[in-house]
Coordinates of C-alpha atoms in Angstrom, one line a residue:
M14 CA -0.1 -0.1 0.1
M15 CA 2.9 2.6 0.7
N16 CA 4.4 1.8 -2.4
H17 CA 1.3 2.4 -4.4
K18 CA 0.8 5.7 -2.5
L19 CA 4.4 6.7 -3.2
F20 CA 4.1 6.1 -6.7
S21 CA 0.7 7.8 -7.1
A22 CA 2.4 10.8 -5.3
A23 CA 5.4 10.6 -7.8
C24 CA 3.0 10.6 -10.8
T25 CA 1.0 13.5 -9.3
L26 CA 4.4 15.6 -8.7
A27 CA 5.5 14.4 -12.3
G28 CA 2.5 16.1 -13.7
A29 CA 2.8 19.2 -12.0
M30 CA 6.5 19.3 -13.0
V31 CA 5.6 18.8 -16.8
L32 CA 3.1 21.8 -16.5
L33 CA 5.7 23.9 -15.0
T34 CA 8.3 23.1 -17.5
S35 CA 5.8 23.3 -20.4
C36 CA 5.0 26.6 -19.6
S37 CA 8.4 28.0 -19.1
L38 CA 10.2 26.5 -22.1
S39 CA 10.4 29.8 -24.1
D40 CA 12.0 32.8 -22.9
Y41 CA 11.6 35.2 -25.7
S42 CA 13.7 37.9 -23.7
R43 CA 16.8 35.8 -24.6
I44 CA 16.2 35.8 -28.3
P45 CA 19.5 37.4 -29.4
D46 CA 18.4 40.9 -30.8
D47 CA 22.2 42.5 -31.3
T48 CA 23.2 40.3 -34.0
G49 CA 21.7 42.3 -37.1
F50 CA 19.5 39.5 -38.0
F51 CA 16.1 41.3 -36.8
R52 CA 15.0 44.5 -37.9
H53 CA 11.7 44.5 -36.4
M54 CA 11.5 42.1 -33.3
Q55 CA 8.8 42.5 -31.1
K56 CA 6.1 41.0 -29.0
N57 CA 3.9 38.9 -30.8
P58 CA 0.3 40.6 -30.8
Y59 CA -1.1 37.7 -32.2
P60 CA -2.6 34.3 -30.7
V61 CA -2.0 32.3 -33.7
M62 CA 1.6 32.2 -33.5
H63 CA 3.8 30.6 -30.5
L64 CA 7.0 32.2 -31.9
E65 CA 7.7 35.8 -31.4
D66 CA 7.2 37.4 -34.9
Y67 CA 6.9 40.6 -36.8
W68 CA 4.4 40.9 -39.9
D69 CA 4.6 43.7 -42.2
N70 CA 1.4 45.2 -43.2
L71 CA 1.3 42.8 -46.2
D72 CA -2.0 41.9 -48.4
A73 CA -3.2 39.0 -46.2
A74 CA -5.8 38.1 -49.2
E75 CA -2.6 37.7 -51.5
W76 CA -1.0 35.2 -49.0
N77 CA -4.2 33.2 -48.6
N78 CA -4.6 33.1 -52.1
R79 CA -1.2 31.5 -52.9
V80 CA -1.7 28.9 -50.1
H81 CA -5.3 28.0 -51.4
A82 CA -4.4 28.2 -55.0
V83 CA -7.1 30.7 -55.7
A84 CA -7.2 31.8 -59.4
G85 CA -4.1 29.6 -60.1
K86 CA -1.9 31.2 -57.9
M87 CA 0.7 28.9 -56.0
Q88 CA 3.0 29.3 -52.8
Y89 CA 6.2 29.6 -54.5
I90 CA 9.0 29.3 -51.9
H91 CA 12.9 29.6 -52.3
I92 CA 14.5 28.6 -48.8
K93 CA 18.1 29.8 -48.2
P94 CA 20.4 27.5 -46.5
V95 CA 20.3 27.8 -42.8
T96 CA 23.2 30.0 -41.5
L97 CA 25.5 30.6 -38.8
D98 CA 26.4 34.1 -39.8
Y99 CA 24.6 35.5 -36.8
F100 CA 25.3 33.1 -34.4
T101 CA 26.3 34.5 -31.0
P102 CA 28.3 34.2 -29.1
R103 CA 30.6 32.9 -31.3
P104 CA 32.3 29.3 -30.3
A105 CA 35.1 29.6 -27.8
T106 CA 36.8 26.2 -28.9
A107 CA 37.1 24.2 -32.2
A108 CA 34.9 21.3 -30.4
H109 CA 32.2 23.9 -29.7
A110 CA 32.4 25.3 -33.4
A111 CA 32.0 21.7 -34.8
A112 CA 29.0 21.1 -32.4
V113 CA 27.2 23.9 -33.4
E114 CA 27.8 23.2 -37.1
H115 CA 26.5 19.8 -36.7
L116 CA 23.3 21.2 -35.2
R117 CA 23.0 23.6 -38.0
D118 CA 23.4 20.7 -40.5
Y119 CA 20.7 19.0 -38.4
F120 CA 18.5 22.0 -38.8
Q121 CA 19.0 22.1 -42.5
E122 CA 18.5 18.5 -42.9
Q123 CA 15.2 18.6 -41.1
L124 CA 13.9 21.5 -42.9
D125 CA 14.7 20.2 -46.4
K126 CA 13.0 17.0 -45.4
R127 CA 9.9 18.4 -44.1
M128 CA 9.7 21.0 -47.1
K129 CA 10.0 18.2 -49.6
E130 CA 7.3 16.3 -47.8
L131 CA 4.9 19.3 -48.2
D132 CA 6.0 20.2 -51.7
S133 CA 5.1 16.4 -52.6
E134 CA 1.5 16.0 -50.6
P135 CA -1.4 15.7 -52.8
G136 CA -3.3 19.1 -53.0
N137 CA -0.7 21.1 -51.2
T138 CA 0.1 24.5 -53.2
L139 CA 3.7 24.7 -51.8
V140 CA 6.2 24.8 -54.6
L141 CA 10.0 24.7 -53.8
E142 CA 12.2 27.0 -56.0
N143 CA 15.8 27.0 -56.3
A144 CA 16.3 30.6 -56.7
P145 CA 14.5 33.7 -56.2
G146 CA 12.2 35.0 -59.1
K147 CA 9.0 36.4 -60.0
G148 CA 6.1 35.4 -57.9
V149 CA 8.8 33.5 -55.5
Y150 CA 8.9 34.4 -51.6
T151 CA 12.4 33.9 -50.1
V152 CA 13.1 32.3 -46.6
E153 CA 16.1 32.8 -44.4
V154 CA 16.4 30.6 -41.3
A155 CA 19.6 31.6 -39.1
L156 CA 20.8 29.4 -36.0
L157 CA 21.5 32.2 -33.4
S158 CA 22.5 30.6 -30.0
A159 CA 23.0 27.3 -28.5
K160 CA 24.1 25.7 -25.3
P161 CA 24.4 22.0 -24.7
A162 CA 22.9 20.0 -21.6
R163 CA 25.0 19.7 -18.6
V164 CA 25.9 16.0 -19.1
L165 CA 27.6 15.4 -15.9
K166 CA 25.0 17.4 -13.8
N167 CA 22.4 15.8 -15.2
A168 CA 24.0 12.3 -14.3
V169 CA 24.9 13.1 -10.8
M170 CA 21.0 14.3 -10.6
Q171 CA 19.9 10.7 -11.5
I172 CA 21.1 9.5 -8.1
P173 CA 18.3 10.4 -6.2
G174 CA 16.4 8.6 -8.5
M175 CA 17.8 5.5 -7.3
L176 CA 17.0 6.1 -3.8
I177 CA 13.6 8.0 -3.8
T178 CA 10.7 7.0 -5.9
G179 CA 9.7 9.9 -8.1
G180 CA 12.9 9.5 -10.2
T181 CA 14.8 13.0 -10.5
L182 CA 11.8 15.3 -9.0
A183 CA 13.6 15.4 -5.8
A184 CA 17.0 16.2 -7.3
E185 CA 15.3 18.8 -9.5
A186 CA 13.2 20.5 -6.9
A187 CA 16.7 20.9 -4.8
A188 CA 19.1 21.8 -7.5
G189 CA 17.7 21.8 -10.6
N190 CA 18.1 24.7 -13.2
K191 CA 16.4 25.3 -16.5
E192 CA 19.8 25.4 -18.2
D193 CA 20.6 22.1 -17.3
M194 CA 18.9 20.9 -20.6
G195 CA 20.7 23.5 -22.3
Y196 CA 19.0 26.1 -25.1
V197 CA 18.7 26.9 -28.5
S198 CA 17.5 29.9 -30.2
F199 CA 16.9 30.5 -34.1
G200 CA 15.3 33.4 -36.3
A201 CA 13.6 33.3 -39.7
R202 CA 12.8 36.1 -42.1
V203 CA 10.3 36.1 -45.2
Y204 CA 10.8 38.5 -48.0
D205 CA 8.1 38.8 -51.0
D206 CA 9.5 38.4 -54.5
H207 CA 10.3 42.3 -54.8
G208 CA 12.7 41.8 -51.7
K209 CA 10.4 43.3 -49.2
L210 CA 10.5 41.9 -45.7
I211 CA 7.2 40.8 -44.7
C212 CA 7.6 38.7 -41.8
E213 CA 10.4 37.8 -39.2
L214 CA 10.0 35.5 -36.4
G215 CA 12.2 33.7 -33.7
D216 CA 12.2 31.5 -30.5
F217 CA 14.3 30.6 -27.6
E218 CA 13.8 27.3 -25.8
Y219 CA 15.3 25.6 -22.9
G220 CA 15.3 21.7 -23.4
M221 CA 11.9 20.1 -22.5
Q222 CA 12.3 17.1 -20.6
S223 CA 10.1 14.0 -21.3
V224 CA 7.6 12.7 -18.7
L225 CA 9.4 9.7 -18.5
G226 CA 12.6 11.8 -17.7
H227 CA 10.8 13.6 -14.6
V228 CA 10.1 10.1 -12.9
G229 CA 13.3 8.3 -14.3
L230 CA 15.3 8.7 -17.3
D231 CA 15.6 10.7 -20.5
T232 CA 18.4 9.9 -22.7
K233 CA 18.7 13.4 -24.1
D234 CA 20.2 14.3 -20.4
Y235 CA 23.4 12.4 -21.8
R236 CA 23.6 13.8 -25.3
P237 CA 24.9 17.6 -25.2
Y238 CA 22.6 18.7 -27.9
A239 CA 19.5 16.4 -28.1
Y240 CA 17.3 18.6 -26.3
Q241 CA 18.2 21.2 -29.0
R242 CA 17.2 19.0 -31.9
R243 CA 13.7 18.3 -30.3
S244 CA 13.4 22.2 -30.4
I245 CA 14.5 22.3 -34.0
D246 CA 12.1 19.6 -34.8
T247 CA 9.2 21.7 -33.5
W248 CA 10.3 25.0 -35.3
V249 CA 10.6 23.0 -38.6
R250 CA 7.0 21.9 -38.3
A251 CA 6.0 25.4 -37.3
L252 CA 7.6 26.8 -40.4
G253 CA 6.0 24.2 -42.6
E254 CA 2.7 25.1 -41.1
L255 CA 3.4 28.7 -41.4
L256 CA 4.2 28.5 -45.2
T257 CA 1.4 26.4 -46.2
Q258 CA -1.7 27.7 -44.1
D259 CA -4.1 30.3 -44.0
I260 CA -2.4 33.7 -42.5
H261 CA -4.8 33.2 -39.5
T262 CA -4.3 29.5 -38.7
R263 CA -3.2 28.9 -35.1
L264 CA 0.2 27.4 -34.6
Y265 CA 0.4 25.2 -31.4
K266 CA 3.6 24.3 -29.4
P267 CA 3.8 20.9 -27.9
R268 CA 2.9 21.1 -24.1
F269 CA 4.8 18.2 -23.2
S270 CA 7.1 15.5 -24.6
L271 CA 6.8 11.8 -24.2
N272 CA 9.8 10.9 -26.0
P273 CA 12.8 10.1 -23.9
F274 CA 15.1 9.5 -26.7

């Protein structure tokens, strides 16, 4: 009976921790704003977007006509390679620089994969173009900052999980820090076919530990940039939705994660 009560209490506490962490993953105040990438970064006034963003006073009807193929229009998009030109602070070591480049490459691979999936879906109006041109919108994506998970500290914090039912919750309450899982931020800009900036957006996310990780083990704790890759996966999905949906479509951010890998 005691074990059952302890388990129930641990599950309840885990649920509370998930709610707390899911509400504090993004910290828009930490999106780098001094790199020269953003021109109009501001608090997002629209409930449809879970990212910080700026929209120019563009013709909403034109955007919607493109994504809905009205009057033969299509959403022609050219996506430039993900860049590190605005990354800050610059990596202090060759090892860190290599890790950041690998993270950029992951961003590029996942973005290419998702855009090709959308391009090939039946009925989708997205058309990928290799270069700017008439009727083609251009998208720029930049990886702005990243910090790896504190692998050693995360490993040490697992020790209470071996002694106390409820996994790492006791350790998190006593010595946890939202930077233990590291963080990552990005920015994106969209230009129309005349080179006019019509949208820029960005996000800064701390790593989101899985539900299992709150009561036991999350393997991302032991892989320096695994949490950052999960954040990138979320952004890739959001960018795909942004480019292919009505301008007033609500974009949702995951509230919790079940995947410990």
